[in-house]
Coordinates of C-alpha atoms and ligand atoms in Angstrom, one line a residue:
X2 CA 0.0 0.0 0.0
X3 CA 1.6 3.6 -1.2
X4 CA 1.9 6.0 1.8
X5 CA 1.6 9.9 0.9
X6 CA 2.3 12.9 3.1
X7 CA -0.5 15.6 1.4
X8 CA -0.2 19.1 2.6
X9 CA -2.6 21.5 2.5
X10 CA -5.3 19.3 1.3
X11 CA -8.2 20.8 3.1
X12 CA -7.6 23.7 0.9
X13 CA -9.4 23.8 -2.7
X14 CA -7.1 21.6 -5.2
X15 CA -6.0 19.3 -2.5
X16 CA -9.7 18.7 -1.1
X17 CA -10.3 17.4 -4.7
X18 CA -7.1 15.1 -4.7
X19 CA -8.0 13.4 -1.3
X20 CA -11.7 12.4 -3.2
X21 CA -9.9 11.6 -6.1
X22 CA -7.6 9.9 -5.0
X23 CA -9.8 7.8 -2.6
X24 CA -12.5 6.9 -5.1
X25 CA -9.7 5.7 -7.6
X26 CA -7.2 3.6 -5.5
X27 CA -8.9 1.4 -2.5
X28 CA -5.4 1.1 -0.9
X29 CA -4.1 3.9 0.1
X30 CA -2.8 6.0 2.9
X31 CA -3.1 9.4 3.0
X32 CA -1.8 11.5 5.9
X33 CA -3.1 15.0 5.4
X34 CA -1.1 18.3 7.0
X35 CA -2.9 21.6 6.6
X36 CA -2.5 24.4 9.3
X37 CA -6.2 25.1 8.2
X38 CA -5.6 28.9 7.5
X39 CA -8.2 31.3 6.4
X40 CA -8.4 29.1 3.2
X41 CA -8.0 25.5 4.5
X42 CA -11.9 24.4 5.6
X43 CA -12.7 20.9 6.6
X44 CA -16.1 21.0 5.5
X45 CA -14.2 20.2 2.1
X46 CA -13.5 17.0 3.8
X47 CA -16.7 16.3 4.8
X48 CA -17.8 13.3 2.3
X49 CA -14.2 11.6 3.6
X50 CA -15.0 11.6 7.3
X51 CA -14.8 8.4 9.0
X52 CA -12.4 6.8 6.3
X53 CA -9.5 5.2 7.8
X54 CA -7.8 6.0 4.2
X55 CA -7.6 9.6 5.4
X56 CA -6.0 11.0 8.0
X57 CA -5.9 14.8 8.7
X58 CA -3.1 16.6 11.1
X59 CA -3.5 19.8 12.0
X60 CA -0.2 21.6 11.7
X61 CA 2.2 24.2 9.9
X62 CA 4.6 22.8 7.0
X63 CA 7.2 24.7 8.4
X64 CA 7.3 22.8 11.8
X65 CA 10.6 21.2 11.5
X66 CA 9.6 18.9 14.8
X67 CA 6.1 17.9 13.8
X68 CA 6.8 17.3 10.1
X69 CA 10.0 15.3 11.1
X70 CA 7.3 13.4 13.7
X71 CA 5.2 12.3 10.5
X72 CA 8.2 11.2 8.8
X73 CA 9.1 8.7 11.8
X74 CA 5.8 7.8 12.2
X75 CA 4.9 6.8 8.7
X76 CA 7.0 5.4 5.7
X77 CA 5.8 7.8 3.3
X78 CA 6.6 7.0 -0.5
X79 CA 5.2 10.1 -1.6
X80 CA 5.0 13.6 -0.2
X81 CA 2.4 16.0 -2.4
X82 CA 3.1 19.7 -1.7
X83 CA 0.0 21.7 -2.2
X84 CA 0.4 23.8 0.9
X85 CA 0.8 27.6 0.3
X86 CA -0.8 30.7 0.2
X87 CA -2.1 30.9 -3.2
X88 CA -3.7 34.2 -3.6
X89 CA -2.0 37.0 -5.6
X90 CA -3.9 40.1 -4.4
X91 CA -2.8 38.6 -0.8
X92 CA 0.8 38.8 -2.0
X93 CA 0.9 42.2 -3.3
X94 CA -0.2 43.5 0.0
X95 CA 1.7 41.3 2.6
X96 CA 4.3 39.0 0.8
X97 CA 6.3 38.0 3.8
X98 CA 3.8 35.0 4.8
X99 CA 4.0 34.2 1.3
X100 CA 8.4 33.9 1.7
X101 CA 7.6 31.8 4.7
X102 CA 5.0 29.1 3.6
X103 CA 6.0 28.7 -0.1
X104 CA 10.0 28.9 0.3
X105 CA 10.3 28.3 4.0
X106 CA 7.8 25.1 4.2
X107 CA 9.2 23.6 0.6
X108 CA 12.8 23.8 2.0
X109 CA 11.7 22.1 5.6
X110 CA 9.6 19.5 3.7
X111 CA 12.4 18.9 1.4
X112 CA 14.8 18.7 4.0
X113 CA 12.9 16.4 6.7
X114 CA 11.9 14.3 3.4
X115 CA 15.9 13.8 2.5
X116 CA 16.4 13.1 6.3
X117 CA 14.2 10.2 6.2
X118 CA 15.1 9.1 2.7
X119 CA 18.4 9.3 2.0
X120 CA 21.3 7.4 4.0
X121 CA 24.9 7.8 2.9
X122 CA 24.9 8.9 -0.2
X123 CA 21.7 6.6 -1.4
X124 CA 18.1 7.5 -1.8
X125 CA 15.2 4.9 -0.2
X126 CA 13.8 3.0 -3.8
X127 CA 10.4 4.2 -4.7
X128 CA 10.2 7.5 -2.9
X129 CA 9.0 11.0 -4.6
X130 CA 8.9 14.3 -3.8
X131 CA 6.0 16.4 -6.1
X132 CA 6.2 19.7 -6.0
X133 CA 2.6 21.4 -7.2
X134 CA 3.7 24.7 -9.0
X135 CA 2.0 27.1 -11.0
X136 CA 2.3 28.9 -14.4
X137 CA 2.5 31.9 -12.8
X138 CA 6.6 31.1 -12.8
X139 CA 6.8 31.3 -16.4
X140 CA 5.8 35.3 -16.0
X141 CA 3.4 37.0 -18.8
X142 CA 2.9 36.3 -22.2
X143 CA 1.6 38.6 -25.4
X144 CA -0.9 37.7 -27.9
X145 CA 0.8 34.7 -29.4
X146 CA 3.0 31.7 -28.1
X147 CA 2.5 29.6 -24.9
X148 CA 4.3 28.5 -21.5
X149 CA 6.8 25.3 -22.4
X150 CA 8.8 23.6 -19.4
X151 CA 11.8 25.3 -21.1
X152 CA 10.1 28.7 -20.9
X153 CA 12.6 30.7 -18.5
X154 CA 10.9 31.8 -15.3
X155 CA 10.3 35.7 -15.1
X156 CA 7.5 35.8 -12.2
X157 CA 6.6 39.0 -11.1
X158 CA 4.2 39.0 -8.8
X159 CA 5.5 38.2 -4.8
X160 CA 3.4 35.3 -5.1
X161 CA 4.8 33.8 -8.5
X162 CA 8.3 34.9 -7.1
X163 CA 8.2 32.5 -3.7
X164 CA 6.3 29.6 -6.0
X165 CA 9.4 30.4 -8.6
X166 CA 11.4 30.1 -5.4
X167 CA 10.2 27.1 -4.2
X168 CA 10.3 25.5 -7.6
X169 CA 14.6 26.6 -7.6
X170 CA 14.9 25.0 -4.5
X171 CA 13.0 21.4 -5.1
X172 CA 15.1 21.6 -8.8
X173 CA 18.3 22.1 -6.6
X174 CA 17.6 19.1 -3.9
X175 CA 17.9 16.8 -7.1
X176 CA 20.7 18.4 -8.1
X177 CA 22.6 18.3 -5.7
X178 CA 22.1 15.7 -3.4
X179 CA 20.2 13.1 -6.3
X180 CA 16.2 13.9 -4.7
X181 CA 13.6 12.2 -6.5
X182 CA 11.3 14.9 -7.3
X183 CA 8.7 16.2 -10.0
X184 CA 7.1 20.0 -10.0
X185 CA 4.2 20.3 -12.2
X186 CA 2.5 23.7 -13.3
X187 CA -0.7 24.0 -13.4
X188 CA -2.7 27.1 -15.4
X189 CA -5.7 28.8 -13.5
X190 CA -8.2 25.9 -12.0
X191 CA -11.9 25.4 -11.0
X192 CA -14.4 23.3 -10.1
X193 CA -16.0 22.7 -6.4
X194 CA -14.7 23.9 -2.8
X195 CA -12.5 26.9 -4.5
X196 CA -12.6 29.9 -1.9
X197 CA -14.5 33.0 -3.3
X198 CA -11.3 35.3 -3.0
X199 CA -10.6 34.0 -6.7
X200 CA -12.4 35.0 -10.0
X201 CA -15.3 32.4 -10.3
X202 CA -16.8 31.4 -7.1
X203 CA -16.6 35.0 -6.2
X204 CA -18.5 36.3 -9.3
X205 CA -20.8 33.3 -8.2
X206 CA -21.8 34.6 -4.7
X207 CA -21.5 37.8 -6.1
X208 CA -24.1 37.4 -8.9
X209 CA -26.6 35.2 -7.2
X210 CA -26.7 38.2 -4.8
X211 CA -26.9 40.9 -7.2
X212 CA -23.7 42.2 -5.9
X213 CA -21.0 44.8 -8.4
X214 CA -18.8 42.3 -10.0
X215 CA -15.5 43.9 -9.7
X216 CA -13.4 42.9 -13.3
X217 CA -9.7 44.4 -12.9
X218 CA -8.6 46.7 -15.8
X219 CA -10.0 46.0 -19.1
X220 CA -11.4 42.7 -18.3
X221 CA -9.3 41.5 -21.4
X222 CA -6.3 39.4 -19.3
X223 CA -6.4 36.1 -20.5
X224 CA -6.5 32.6 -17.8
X225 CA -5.9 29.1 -19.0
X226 CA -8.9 27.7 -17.1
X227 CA -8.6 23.8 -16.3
X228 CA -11.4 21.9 -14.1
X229 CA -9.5 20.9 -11.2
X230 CA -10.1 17.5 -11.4
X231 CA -7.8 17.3 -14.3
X232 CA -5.3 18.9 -12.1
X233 CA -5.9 16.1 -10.2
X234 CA -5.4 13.3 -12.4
X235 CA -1.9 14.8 -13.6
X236 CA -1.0 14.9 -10.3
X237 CA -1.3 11.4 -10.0
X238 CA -0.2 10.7 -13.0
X239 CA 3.2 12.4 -12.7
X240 CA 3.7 11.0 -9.1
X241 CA 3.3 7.9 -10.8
X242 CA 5.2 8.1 -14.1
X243 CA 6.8 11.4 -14.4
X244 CA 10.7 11.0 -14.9
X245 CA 12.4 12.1 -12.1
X246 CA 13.9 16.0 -12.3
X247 CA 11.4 16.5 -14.6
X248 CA 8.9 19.4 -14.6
X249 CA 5.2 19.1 -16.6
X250 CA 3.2 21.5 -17.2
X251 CA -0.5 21.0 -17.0
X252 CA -3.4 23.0 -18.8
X253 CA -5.9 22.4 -21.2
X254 CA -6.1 25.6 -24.4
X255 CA -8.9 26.5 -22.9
X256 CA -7.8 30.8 -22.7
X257 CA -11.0 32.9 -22.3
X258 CA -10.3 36.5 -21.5
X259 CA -11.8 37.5 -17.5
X260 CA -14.9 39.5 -19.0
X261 CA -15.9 36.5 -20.9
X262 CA -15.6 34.0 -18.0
X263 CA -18.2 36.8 -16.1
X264 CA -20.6 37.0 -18.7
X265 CA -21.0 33.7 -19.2
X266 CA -21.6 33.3 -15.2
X267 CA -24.0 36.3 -15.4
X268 CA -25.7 34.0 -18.4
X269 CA -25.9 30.9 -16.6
X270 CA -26.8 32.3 -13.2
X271 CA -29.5 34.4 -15.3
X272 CA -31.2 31.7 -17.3
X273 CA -30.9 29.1 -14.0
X274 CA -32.5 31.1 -11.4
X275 CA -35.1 32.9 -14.1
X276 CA -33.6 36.2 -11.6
X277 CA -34.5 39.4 -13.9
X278 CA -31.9 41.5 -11.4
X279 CA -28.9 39.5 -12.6
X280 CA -27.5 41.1 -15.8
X281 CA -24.4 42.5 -16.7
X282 CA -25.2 46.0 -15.6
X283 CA -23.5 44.6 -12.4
X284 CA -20.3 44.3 -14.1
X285 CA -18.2 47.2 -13.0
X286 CA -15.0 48.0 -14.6
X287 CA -12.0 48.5 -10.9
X288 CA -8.8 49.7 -11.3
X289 CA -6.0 47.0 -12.6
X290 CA -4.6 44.7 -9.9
X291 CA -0.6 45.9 -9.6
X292 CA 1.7 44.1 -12.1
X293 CA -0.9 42.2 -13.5
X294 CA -0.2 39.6 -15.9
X295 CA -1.5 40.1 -19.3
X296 CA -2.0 36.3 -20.5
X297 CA -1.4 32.4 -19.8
X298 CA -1.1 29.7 -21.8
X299 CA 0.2 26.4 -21.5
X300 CA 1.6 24.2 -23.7
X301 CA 1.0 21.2 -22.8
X302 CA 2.4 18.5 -25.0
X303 CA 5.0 16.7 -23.0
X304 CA 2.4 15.7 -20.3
X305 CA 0.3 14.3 -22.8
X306 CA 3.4 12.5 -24.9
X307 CA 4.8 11.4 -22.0
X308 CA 2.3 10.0 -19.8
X309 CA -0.8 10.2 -21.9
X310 CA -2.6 13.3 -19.7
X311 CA -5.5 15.5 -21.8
X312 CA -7.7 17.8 -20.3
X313 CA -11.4 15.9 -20.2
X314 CA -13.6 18.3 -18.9
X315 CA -14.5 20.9 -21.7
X316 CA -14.7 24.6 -19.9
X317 CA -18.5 24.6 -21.6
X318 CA -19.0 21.5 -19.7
X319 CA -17.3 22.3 -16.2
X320 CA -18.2 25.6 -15.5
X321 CA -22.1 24.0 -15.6
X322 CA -20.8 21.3 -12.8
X323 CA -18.8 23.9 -11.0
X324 CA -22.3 26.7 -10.9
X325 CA -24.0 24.1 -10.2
X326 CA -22.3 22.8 -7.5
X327 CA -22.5 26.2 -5.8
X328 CA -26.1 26.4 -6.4
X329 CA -26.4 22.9 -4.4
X330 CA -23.7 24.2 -1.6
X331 CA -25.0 27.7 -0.3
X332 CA -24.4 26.4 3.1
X333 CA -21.0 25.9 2.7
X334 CA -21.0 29.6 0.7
X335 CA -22.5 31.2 3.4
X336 CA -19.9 30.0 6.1
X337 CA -16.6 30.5 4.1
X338 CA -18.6 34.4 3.4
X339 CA -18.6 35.4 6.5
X340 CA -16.9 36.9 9.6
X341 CA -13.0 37.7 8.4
X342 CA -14.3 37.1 4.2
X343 CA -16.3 39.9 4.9
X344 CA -13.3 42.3 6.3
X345 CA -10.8 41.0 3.5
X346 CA -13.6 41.9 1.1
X347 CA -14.3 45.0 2.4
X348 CA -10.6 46.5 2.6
X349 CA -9.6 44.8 -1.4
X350 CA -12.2 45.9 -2.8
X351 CA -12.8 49.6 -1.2
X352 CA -10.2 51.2 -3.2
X353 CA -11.6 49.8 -6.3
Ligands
NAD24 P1 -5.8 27.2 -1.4 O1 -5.5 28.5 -0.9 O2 -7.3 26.8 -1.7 O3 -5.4 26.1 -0.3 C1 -4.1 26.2 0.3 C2 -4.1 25.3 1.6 O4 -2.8 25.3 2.2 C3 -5.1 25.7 2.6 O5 -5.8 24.5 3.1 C4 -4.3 26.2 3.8 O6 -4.8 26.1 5.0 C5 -3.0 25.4 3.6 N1 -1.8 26.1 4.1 C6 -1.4 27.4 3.9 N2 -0.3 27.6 4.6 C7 0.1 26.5 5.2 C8 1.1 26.1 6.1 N3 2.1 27.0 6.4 N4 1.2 24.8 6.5 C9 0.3 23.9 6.2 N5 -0.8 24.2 5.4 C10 -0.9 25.5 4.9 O7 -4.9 26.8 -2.6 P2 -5.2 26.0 -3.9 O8 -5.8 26.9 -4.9 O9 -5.9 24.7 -3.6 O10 -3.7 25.7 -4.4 C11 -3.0 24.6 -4.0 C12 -1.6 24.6 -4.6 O11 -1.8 24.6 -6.0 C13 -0.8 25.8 -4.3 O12 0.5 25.4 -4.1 C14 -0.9 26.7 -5.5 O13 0.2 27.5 -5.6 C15 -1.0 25.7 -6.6 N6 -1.8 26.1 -7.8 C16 -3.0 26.6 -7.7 C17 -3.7 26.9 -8.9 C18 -5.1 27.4 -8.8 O14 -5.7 27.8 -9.9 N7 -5.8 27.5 -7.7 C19 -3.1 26.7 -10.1 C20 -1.8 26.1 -10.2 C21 -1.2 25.8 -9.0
DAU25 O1 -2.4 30.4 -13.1 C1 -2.4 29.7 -11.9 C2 -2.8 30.6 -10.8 O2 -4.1 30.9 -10.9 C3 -2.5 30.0 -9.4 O3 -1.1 29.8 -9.3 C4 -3.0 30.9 -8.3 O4 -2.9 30.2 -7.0 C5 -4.5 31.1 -8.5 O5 -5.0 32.0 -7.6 C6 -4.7 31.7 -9.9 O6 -4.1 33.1 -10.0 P1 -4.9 34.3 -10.8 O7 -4.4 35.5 -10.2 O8 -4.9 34.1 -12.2 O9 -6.4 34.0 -10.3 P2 -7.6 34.9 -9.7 O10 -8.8 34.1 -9.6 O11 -7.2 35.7 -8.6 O12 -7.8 35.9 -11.0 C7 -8.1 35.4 -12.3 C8 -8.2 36.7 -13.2 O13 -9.3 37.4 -12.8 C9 -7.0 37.6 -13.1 O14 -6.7 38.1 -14.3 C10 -7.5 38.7 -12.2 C11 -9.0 38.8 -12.5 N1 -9.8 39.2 -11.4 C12 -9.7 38.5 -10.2 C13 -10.5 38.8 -9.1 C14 -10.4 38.1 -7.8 C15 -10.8 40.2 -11.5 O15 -10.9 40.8 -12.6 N2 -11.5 40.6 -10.5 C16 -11.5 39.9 -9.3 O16 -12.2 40.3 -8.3

């Protein structure tokens, strides 16, 4: 049976790796560490409760003692590193937490990992390190050409800079020292259990209650959206085949420009709830978010040459399962909307 150390999987991505990863292998172990931070929320983990498969610590990636505890305690084969704060209008106006969970916690996981698995000069057989990156490295591109693992990185906002960071530092455990490690990077994901601070499930709570829909600059920055459980299958799929020091990247040609993605809600939302006071005369035009990349696309042919990965979830097709999914789920809406979401909303959005 495969042991994995997942961190910060009661967060939105890794929520839907633990029920993917359960409803696909019946043996498995996974050991779950999530400090449970403004965005980690174990009503995600609900539907896993009670499953012996799953086991959740409460606890910081940087706690050298505690992370070293897990390591002794289980023979992990894999650790999945999900854990960081993952919010770039939270980096712009307080990166240092951003230094300390992305770089910080990659370097102690790395190091309590290589503590455990590597004993003079040899590496344990069958052990892997996956680092879960972002394209956000790769920087910005213009109108034509997309992201390629060769790509040099140029991020520029203080999140993509400590993901870039953490990315150097996983690259340079395997190069130095021989660590068995894969990063993948992922373009912009959604689907179920994704915190409203981020594009879609915000304009989703804020349509269904008739609030302004706040679309940064011209509303013409282009995403790569991917439905997060194909994030998840490339996940596994790398963790399971990638060759080691290898990066993937993972997306799906699916680029829509912002304003598009919030018409298409205010559409949806529209026709659904047959609500005559939801039309795009809530869209309201803020001012740009600082340093904000322009477009990002991912090539993503060595994944799919490599270790057969495609996108399966046409953006026509997921952003129905994703609305509807909030529709069915107000209740978990209306807790992760109130208290502190209300104070964070209040102070990003007032200058806007
Ligand atoms: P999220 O913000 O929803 O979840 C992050 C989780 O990490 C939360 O549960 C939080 O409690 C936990 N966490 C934060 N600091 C921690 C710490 N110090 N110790 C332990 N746990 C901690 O993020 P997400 O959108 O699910 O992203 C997961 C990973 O995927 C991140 O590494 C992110 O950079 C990467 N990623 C995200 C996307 C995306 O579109 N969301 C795309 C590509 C890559
Ligand atoms: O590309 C992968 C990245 O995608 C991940 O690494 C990040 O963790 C994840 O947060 C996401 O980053 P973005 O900055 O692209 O996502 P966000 O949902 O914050 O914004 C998507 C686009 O929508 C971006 O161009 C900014 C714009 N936007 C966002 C918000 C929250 C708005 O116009 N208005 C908004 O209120």
């Amino acid at each position: 049976m495969k042991t994995y150390l997942i961190t910060g999987c009661a967060g939105f991505i890794g929520s839907n790796f633990v029920y993917y990863m359960l409803n696909k292998y019946k043996e498995i172990q996974l050991v779950n560490l999530d400090k449970l931070t403004y965005a980690g929320n174990l009503e995600n983990l609900k539907g896993v409760e009670g499953d012996p498969r799953h086991i959740f610590v409460q606890g910081d990636i940087c706690d050298k003692e505690l992370v070293s505890k897990l390591f002794a305690e289980y023979d992990f084969d894999y650790v999945i590193n999900f854990a960081a704060e993952s919010h770039v209008d939270r980096s712009i106006s307080n990166p240092e937490i951003f230094v300390q969970t992305n770089v910080m916690g990659t370097v102690n996981l790395l190091q309590c990992a290589k503590n455990t698995w590597y004993n003079e000069g040899t590496w344990k057989t069958g052990k892997k390190f996956v680092q879960v990156s972002t394209d956000e490295v790769y920087g910005s591109l213009g109108d034509e050409g997309y992201f390629m693992e060769t790509t040099p990185l140029c991020p520029h906002s203080p999140y993509s800079s400590s993901k870039a960071s953490a990315d150097m530092f996983v690259m340079a455990f395997h190069d130095t020292y021989g660590m068995p490690v894969n990063i993948t990077r992922c373009s912009n994901n959604y689907g179920p259990y994704q915190f409203p601070e981020k594009l879609i499930p915000l304009m989703i709570n804020n349509v269904k209650n008739h609030k302004k829909l706040p679309v940064y600059g011209d509303g013409m920055n282009v995403r790569d959206w991917l439905y997060v459980e194909d994030h998840c299958k490339a996940i596994d799929m790398v963790a399971e085949g990638g060759r080691l020091g290898e990066v993937y990247n993972v997306g799906g040609h699916n680029e829509r420009p912002n304003i598009f993605i919030v018409k298409t809600i205010i559409a949806q939302l529209h026709d659904r709830l047959q609500d005559e006071g939801i039309s795009e005369d809530l869209i309201q035009y803020v001012a740009d978010r600082l340093g904000h990349d322009r477009r990002y696309g991912i090539d993503p042919t060595k994944i799919k040459e490599e270790l057969g990965w495609y996108p399966e979830t046409p953006f026509e097709v997921g952003i129905v399962k994703t609305i509807d999914w909030y529709l069915a789920n107000e209740e978990w809406m209306s807790h992760v909307t109130s208290g502190n979401y209300l104070k964070y909303y209040e102070e990003m959005y007032k200058n806007k």
